[in-house]
CSV table of C-alpha atoms in Angstrom, one decimal:
chain,number,residue,atom,x,y,z
N,1,MET,CA,0.0,0.0,0.1
N,2,GLN,CA,1.9,3.1,-1.2
N,3,VAL,CA,1.2,6.3,0.7
N,4,GLN,CA,0.5,9.6,-1.0
N,5,SER,CA,2.8,12.2,0.6
N,6,GLY,CA,3.2,15.9,0.4
N,7,LEU,CA,0.3,17.1,2.4
N,8,LYS,CA,0.7,19.9,4.9
N,9,ARG,CA,1.5,18.6,8.4
N,10,SER,CA,-1.2,20.6,10.1
N,11,VAL,CA,-4.1,19.4,8.1
N,12,GLY,CA,-6.6,17.5,10.2
N,13,ALA,CA,-4.4,17.7,13.3
N,14,ARG,CA,-6.0,18.5,16.7
N,15,GLY,CA,-2.9,17.9,18.7
N,16,HIS,CA,0.7,17.1,18.6
N,17,ARG,CA,2.4,14.3,16.8
N,18,PRO,CA,2.3,11.0,18.7
N,19,PRO,CA,5.3,10.5,21.1
N,20,ARG,CA,4.8,6.8,21.3
N,21,ILE,CA,4.7,3.9,18.9
N,22,SER,CA,3.6,0.3,19.5
N,23,ILE,CA,5.4,-2.3,17.6
N,24,GLU,CA,4.0,-5.9,17.3
N,25,LEU,CA,7.0,-8.2,17.5
N,26,THR,CA,4.6,-11.1,17.1
N,27,ASN,CA,0.8,-11.6,17.1
N,28,ARG,CA,1.3,-15.1,18.6
N,29,CYS,CA,0.6,-15.7,22.2
N,30,ASN,CA,1.2,-18.4,24.7
N,31,LEU,CA,-2.2,-17.7,26.3
N,32,ASN,CA,-5.8,-17.5,25.0
N,33,CYS,CA,-7.4,-14.8,27.1
N,34,PRO,CA,-11.2,-14.8,26.4
N,35,PHE,CA,-11.5,-11.0,26.3
N,36,CYS,CA,-8.4,-10.2,24.3
N,37,LEU,CA,-9.8,-8.9,21.0
N,38,VAL,CA,-11.0,-5.5,22.1
N,39,GLY,CA,-12.4,-3.9,19.0
N,40,LEU,CA,-13.8,-7.1,17.4
N,41,GLN,CA,-16.7,-7.6,19.8
N,42,ASN,CA,-19.3,-6.5,17.2
N,43,ASP,CA,-17.7,-8.6,14.4
N,44,GLN,CA,-17.6,-12.1,15.9
N,45,GLU,CA,-18.9,-14.2,18.8
N,46,SER,CA,-15.5,-15.0,20.2
N,47,VAL,CA,-13.0,-12.4,21.3
N,48,ALA,CA,-10.4,-14.8,22.6
N,49,HIS,CA,-6.9,-14.3,21.2
N,50,HIS,CA,-6.7,-17.4,19.1
N,51,ASP,CA,-9.6,-16.0,17.0
N,52,LEU,CA,-7.7,-13.0,15.9
N,53,GLY,CA,-8.2,-13.9,12.2
N,54,ARG,CA,-5.0,-12.3,10.9
N,55,GLN,CA,-2.0,-14.1,9.5
N,56,TRP,CA,0.4,-15.2,12.3
N,57,GLY,CA,4.0,-14.2,12.2
N,58,LYS,CA,6.9,-12.3,13.8
N,59,MET,CA,8.7,-9.1,12.8
N,60,ASP,CA,12.0,-9.4,11.0
N,61,LEU,CA,14.9,-7.7,12.8
N,62,GLY,CA,15.8,-5.7,9.6
N,63,LEU,CA,12.3,-4.3,9.4
N,64,ALA,CA,12.5,-3.4,13.1
N,65,GLU,CA,15.8,-1.5,12.6
N,66,LYS,CA,14.1,0.6,9.9
N,67,ILE,CA,11.0,1.2,11.9
N,68,ILE,CA,13.0,2.2,15.0
N,69,SER,CA,15.2,4.5,12.9
N,70,ASP,CA,12.1,6.1,11.4
N,71,SER,CA,10.6,6.5,14.8
N,72,ALA,CA,13.6,8.4,16.1
N,73,ASP,CA,13.5,10.7,13.0
N,74,PHE,CA,9.8,11.3,13.5
N,75,GLY,CA,10.3,12.4,17.2
N,76,ILE,CA,9.0,9.3,18.9
N,77,GLN,CA,10.0,9.2,22.6
N,78,GLU,CA,8.7,5.8,23.8
N,79,VAL,CA,8.6,2.5,21.9
N,80,MET,CA,6.2,-0.1,23.3
N,81,LEU,CA,7.4,-3.4,22.1
N,82,THR,CA,3.9,-4.7,22.5
N,83,PHE,CA,0.6,-4.9,20.6
N,84,GLN,CA,-1.1,-8.2,19.9
N,85,GLY,CA,0.7,-11.2,21.1
N,86,GLU,CA,3.3,-12.0,23.7
N,87,PRO,CA,6.5,-10.1,22.9
N,88,LEU,CA,8.8,-12.5,24.8
N,89,LEU,CA,7.9,-15.2,22.3
N,90,HIS,CA,10.1,-13.4,19.8
N,91,PRO,CA,13.6,-14.9,20.1
N,92,GLN,CA,15.4,-11.6,19.4
N,93,PHE,CA,13.5,-9.6,22.0
N,94,VAL,CA,16.7,-8.3,23.7
N,95,ASN,CA,18.0,-7.1,20.3
N,96,PHE,CA,14.8,-5.0,19.9
N,97,VAL,CA,15.4,-3.4,23.3
N,98,GLU,CA,19.0,-2.7,22.4
N,99,LEU,CA,17.9,-1.1,19.1
N,100,VAL,CA,15.5,1.3,20.8
N,101,LYS,CA,18.1,2.3,23.4
N,102,ASP,CA,20.7,2.9,20.6
N,103,HIS,CA,18.3,5.4,19.1
N,104,ASN,CA,17.8,7.2,22.5
N,105,MET,CA,14.2,6.2,22.9
N,106,LYS,CA,12.5,4.4,25.9
N,107,PRO,CA,11.7,0.7,25.3
N,108,VAL,CA,8.6,-0.5,27.1
N,109,LEU,CA,7.2,-4.1,27.6
N,110,PHE,CA,3.8,-5.3,28.5
N,111,THR,CA,3.9,-9.1,29.2
N,112,ASN,CA,2.0,-12.0,30.8
N,113,GLY,CA,5.4,-12.7,32.4
N,114,LEU,CA,5.2,-16.5,32.1
N,115,LEU,CA,8.2,-16.8,29.7
N,116,LEU,CA,10.7,-15.1,32.0
N,117,SER,CA,13.6,-16.9,33.6
N,118,ALA,CA,16.3,-15.5,35.8
N,119,GLU,CA,18.7,-15.4,32.8
N,120,LYS,CA,16.1,-13.8,30.6
N,121,SER,CA,15.1,-11.1,33.2
N,122,ARG,CA,18.8,-10.2,33.8
N,123,SER,CA,19.5,-9.9,30.0
N,124,ILE,CA,16.4,-7.7,29.5
N,125,ILE,CA,17.4,-5.5,32.4
N,126,ARG,CA,21.0,-5.1,31.3
N,127,ALA,CA,19.8,-4.4,27.7
N,128,GLY,CA,18.2,-1.1,29.1
N,129,LEU,CA,14.5,-1.8,29.2
N,130,HIS,CA,12.8,1.3,30.6
N,131,SER,CA,9.7,-0.2,32.1
N,132,ILE,CA,7.8,-3.5,32.2
N,133,ARG,CA,4.2,-4.1,33.0
N,134,PHE,CA,3.0,-7.6,34.1
N,135,SER,CA,-0.6,-8.5,33.1
N,136,VAL,CA,-1.9,-10.7,36.0
N,137,ASP,CA,-5.5,-10.7,36.6
N,138,GLY,CA,-6.1,-12.8,39.6
N,139,ALA,CA,-4.5,-13.7,43.0
N,140,SER,CA,-4.9,-17.5,42.9
N,141,GLN,CA,-4.7,-20.2,40.2
N,142,ASP,CA,-8.5,-20.8,40.1
N,143,VAL,CA,-9.4,-17.2,39.4
N,144,TYR,CA,-6.3,-16.3,37.2
N,145,GLN,CA,-6.8,-19.2,34.9
N,146,LEU,CA,-10.3,-17.9,34.0
N,147,ASN,CA,-8.8,-14.8,32.6
N,148,ARG,CA,-5.2,-15.9,31.5
N,149,VAL,CA,-6.3,-19.1,30.0
N,150,GLY,CA,-3.3,-21.5,29.8
N,151,GLY,CA,-1.4,-19.6,32.5
N,152,ASN,CA,0.1,-20.6,35.8
N,153,PHE,CA,-0.3,-18.1,38.7
N,154,GLU,CA,2.3,-19.5,40.9
N,155,LYS,CA,4.9,-19.3,38.1
N,156,VAL,CA,4.1,-15.7,37.1
N,157,TYR,CA,4.1,-14.6,40.7
N,158,ARG,CA,7.5,-16.2,41.2
N,159,ASN,CA,8.7,-14.6,38.0
N,160,MET,CA,7.7,-11.1,39.1
N,161,ALA,CA,9.3,-11.6,42.5
N,162,GLU,CA,12.5,-12.8,40.9
N,163,PHE,CA,12.4,-9.9,38.4
N,164,ILE,CA,12.3,-7.4,41.2
N,165,GLN,CA,15.2,-9.2,43.1
N,166,ILE,CA,17.3,-9.1,39.9
N,167,LYS,CA,16.5,-5.5,39.3
N,168,ASN,CA,17.7,-4.6,42.7
N,169,GLN,CA,20.9,-6.7,42.3
N,170,GLU,CA,21.6,-4.8,39.0
N,171,ASN,CA,20.8,-1.5,40.6
N,172,SER,CA,18.6,-0.9,37.6
N,173,PRO,CA,16.2,2.1,37.4
N,174,ILE,CA,13.7,0.0,35.4
N,175,TYR,CA,10.1,0.6,36.5
N,176,ALA,CA,8.1,-2.7,37.0
N,177,MET,CA,4.4,-2.8,37.7
N,178,TRP,CA,1.6,-5.5,38.3
N,179,GLN,CA,-1.4,-4.6,36.2
N,180,PHE,CA,-4.6,-6.2,37.4
N,181,ILE,CA,-7.6,-5.8,35.0
N,182,ALA,CA,-10.8,-5.6,37.3
N,183,MET,CA,-13.5,-8.1,36.1
N,184,ARG,CA,-16.6,-9.7,37.6
N,185,ASN,CA,-14.7,-12.9,38.3
N,186,ASN,CA,-11.7,-11.3,40.0
N,187,GLU,CA,-12.7,-8.1,41.6
N,188,HIS,CA,-13.1,-9.8,45.0
N,189,GLN,CA,-9.3,-10.6,44.9
N,190,ILE,CA,-8.1,-7.0,44.2
N,191,GLU,CA,-7.1,-6.3,47.9
N,192,LYS,CA,-5.5,-9.7,48.2
N,193,ALA,CA,-3.5,-9.1,45.0
N,194,ARG,CA,-2.4,-5.6,46.3
N,195,GLU,CA,-1.1,-7.2,49.5
N,196,MET,CA,0.7,-9.9,47.5
N,197,ALA,CA,2.3,-7.1,45.3
N,198,GLU,CA,3.5,-5.3,48.4
N,199,ALA,CA,5.0,-8.5,49.7
N,200,ILE,CA,7.4,-8.6,46.6
N,201,ASP,CA,7.8,-4.9,46.4
N,202,ILE,CA,6.1,-4.3,43.0
N,203,PRO,CA,3.8,-1.4,42.4
N,204,PHE,CA,0.2,-2.4,41.9
N,205,PHE,CA,-2.3,-0.9,39.4
N,206,VAL,CA,-5.9,-1.7,38.8
N,207,LYS,CA,-7.1,-1.2,35.2
N,208,THR,CA,-10.7,-0.8,34.2
N,209,PHE,CA,-12.1,-3.5,31.8
N,210,ALA,CA,-13.0,-2.6,28.1
N,211,GLU,CA,-16.1,-4.6,27.8
N,212,SER,CA,-15.2,-6.8,24.8
N,213,ASN,CA,-17.2,-9.5,26.6
N,214,PRO,CA,-20.0,-7.9,28.8
N,215,ASP,CA,-20.2,-11.0,30.9
N,216,PHE,CA,-16.8,-10.1,32.3
N,217,ALA,CA,-17.7,-6.6,33.4
N,218,PRO,CA,-17.2,-5.8,37.1
N,219,VAL,CA,-20.0,-5.1,39.4
N,220,THR,CA,-18.3,-2.6,41.6
N,221,PRO,CA,-18.9,0.9,40.2
N,222,GLU,CA,-15.3,2.2,40.9
N,223,TYR,CA,-13.9,-0.6,38.7
N,224,GLN,CA,-16.2,0.1,35.8
N,225,ARG,CA,-14.9,2.0,32.7
N,226,LYS,CA,-16.3,5.4,32.3
N,227,PRO,CA,-16.3,6.4,28.5
N,228,LEU,CA,-14.5,9.6,27.6
N,229,ALA,CA,-16.1,12.3,25.5
N,230,LYS,CA,-15.3,12.2,21.7
N,231,PRO,CA,-13.4,13.4,19.7
N,232,CYS,CA,-10.7,10.8,20.3
N,233,LEU,CA,-7.3,12.0,21.3
N,234,ASP,CA,-5.6,8.7,21.4
N,235,ILE,CA,-4.6,9.0,17.7
N,236,TYR,CA,-2.3,11.8,18.8
N,237,ARG,CA,-0.7,9.7,21.5
N,238,ASN,CA,0.3,6.4,19.8
N,239,ILE,CA,0.9,4.8,16.4
N,240,PHE,CA,0.4,1.0,16.0
N,241,VAL,CA,2.4,-1.3,13.8
N,242,PHE,CA,1.6,-4.9,12.9
N,243,TRP,CA,4.5,-7.4,12.7
N,244,ASP,CA,4.5,-7.1,8.9
N,245,GLY,CA,4.9,-3.4,8.9
N,246,SER,CA,1.3,-2.3,8.4
N,247,VAL,CA,0.3,0.9,10.3
N,248,VAL,CA,-3.0,1.3,12.0
N,249,PRO,CA,-4.2,4.4,13.9
N,250,CYS,CA,-5.7,2.6,17.0
N,251,CYS,CA,-5.1,-0.3,19.4
N,252,PHE,CA,-8.6,-1.5,18.6
N,253,ASP,CA,-7.9,-1.9,14.9
N,254,LEU,CA,-6.7,-5.5,15.2
N,255,ARG,CA,-7.3,-6.6,11.6
N,256,GLY,CA,-6.4,-3.5,9.7
N,257,LYS,CA,-9.7,-2.0,8.8
N,258,GLU,CA,-8.0,1.3,8.6
N,259,LEU,CA,-4.6,0.7,7.1
N,260,MET,CA,-2.6,4.0,7.0
N,261,GLY,CA,0.4,2.4,5.0
N,262,ASN,CA,3.2,0.0,5.5
N,263,LEU,CA,6.7,0.8,6.8
N,264,ASN,CA,8.3,-1.5,4.3
N,265,GLU,CA,7.3,1.0,1.6
N,266,ASN,CA,7.3,4.4,3.4
N,267,THR,CA,8.8,6.2,6.3
N,268,LEU,CA,6.8,6.9,9.4
N,269,GLU,CA,6.8,10.7,8.5
N,270,GLU,CA,5.3,9.9,5.0
N,271,ILE,CA,2.6,7.7,6.5
N,272,TRP,CA,1.6,10.3,9.2
N,273,ASN,CA,1.3,13.0,6.7
N,274,GLY,CA,-0.2,10.8,4.0
N,275,SER,CA,-3.7,11.2,2.7
N,276,GLN,CA,-5.2,8.2,4.6
N,277,TYR,CA,-4.0,9.3,8.0
N,278,VAL,CA,-4.8,13.0,7.4
N,279,GLU,CA,-8.4,12.2,6.3
N,280,PHE,CA,-8.8,9.8,9.2
N,281,ARG,CA,-7.8,12.5,11.7
N,282,ARG,CA,-10.1,15.0,9.9
N,283,LEU,CA,-13.1,12.8,10.2
N,284,LEU,CA,-12.5,12.1,13.9
N,285,SER,CA,-12.0,15.7,14.7
N,286,GLY,CA,-15.3,16.6,13.2
N,287,VAL,CA,-17.3,13.8,14.8
N,288,SER,CA,-19.4,16.1,16.9
N,289,ASP,CA,-20.7,18.0,13.9
N,290,ASN,CA,-20.7,15.1,11.4
N,291,PRO,CA,-21.1,11.9,13.4
N,292,GLU,CA,-22.4,10.1,10.2
N,293,LYS,CA,-18.8,10.5,8.7
N,294,GLU,CA,-17.2,8.9,11.7
N,295,PRO,CA,-15.0,5.8,10.5
N,296,GLU,CA,-16.9,2.6,11.1
N,297,LEU,CA,-14.0,1.3,13.3
N,298,CYS,CA,-14.8,4.1,15.8
N,299,LYS,CA,-18.5,3.9,16.0
N,300,SER,CA,-18.4,1.1,18.6
N,301,CYS,CA,-15.4,2.3,20.6
N,302,LEU,CA,-15.2,1.1,24.1
N,303,LYS,CA,-13.2,4.0,25.4
N,304,TRP,CA,-14.5,7.2,23.6
N,305,SER,CA,-18.3,8.0,23.3
N,306,THR,CA,-20.5,10.7,21.9
N,307,LYS,CA,-22.8,10.3,24.9
N,308,ASN,CA,-20.6,12.5,27.0
N,309,SER,CA,-20.0,15.1,24.3
């Protein structure tokens, strides 16, 4: 998909250029979480990860080098080595971290944490990872396995504890966090999980649930997600890249409904200023006045809503 360039930077822009890019190292995962595919809830019955419906693969290191160089030229500050899939499945993960650091940007990892070992944790820390977020939605195996299907709670808890110990041994400034998505089947364990986090000296964060599967929505009001008023601002915060170089504007666009271009063919600068991206931003900016022109992808958004506008 070749991108048309040459349009003025400011056209369609409501805010600054995104400071962050999310790069999908692989869309494969060692788990099959039943609520994973946020954004596809209106397209199919199952939103479990294995039903992604996109070709499976992993990013070539040569393409990654090009994307990371482009990102630095574009002004990106933070590179999230995460989109769909489990990043630690990529055998060259440490090389990705080193590439980002070599370009003076911050490498960030979101992981289920199950694939870590002492050796891998130490190599990641020494490579210069800026921050790591562990996605662990339960405080016991019986609850955890309902959400992180195929996972082992004792193992991931042990891995988190070991990671913190190694971080301290290495005197590393890396920021680590336990993220707990609040759902109906686990909200009763939030305080227990918080205590368990304190026991291993890892910060604890409760994230609200995007209702890709309404049956998982928490009952407690404070844990329920409150939609933000459109127009969306996230398109000015992050750019998303599939493992094959395809660029999409939103973390909910899991199948490339709104392809902006491909980084095999164009630079990030060209894609951001290309006609597809400019028009997409223009349509989102005008959603209050022209809701009928809102991209189809955005009409069922679980984060931004016209109800509060």
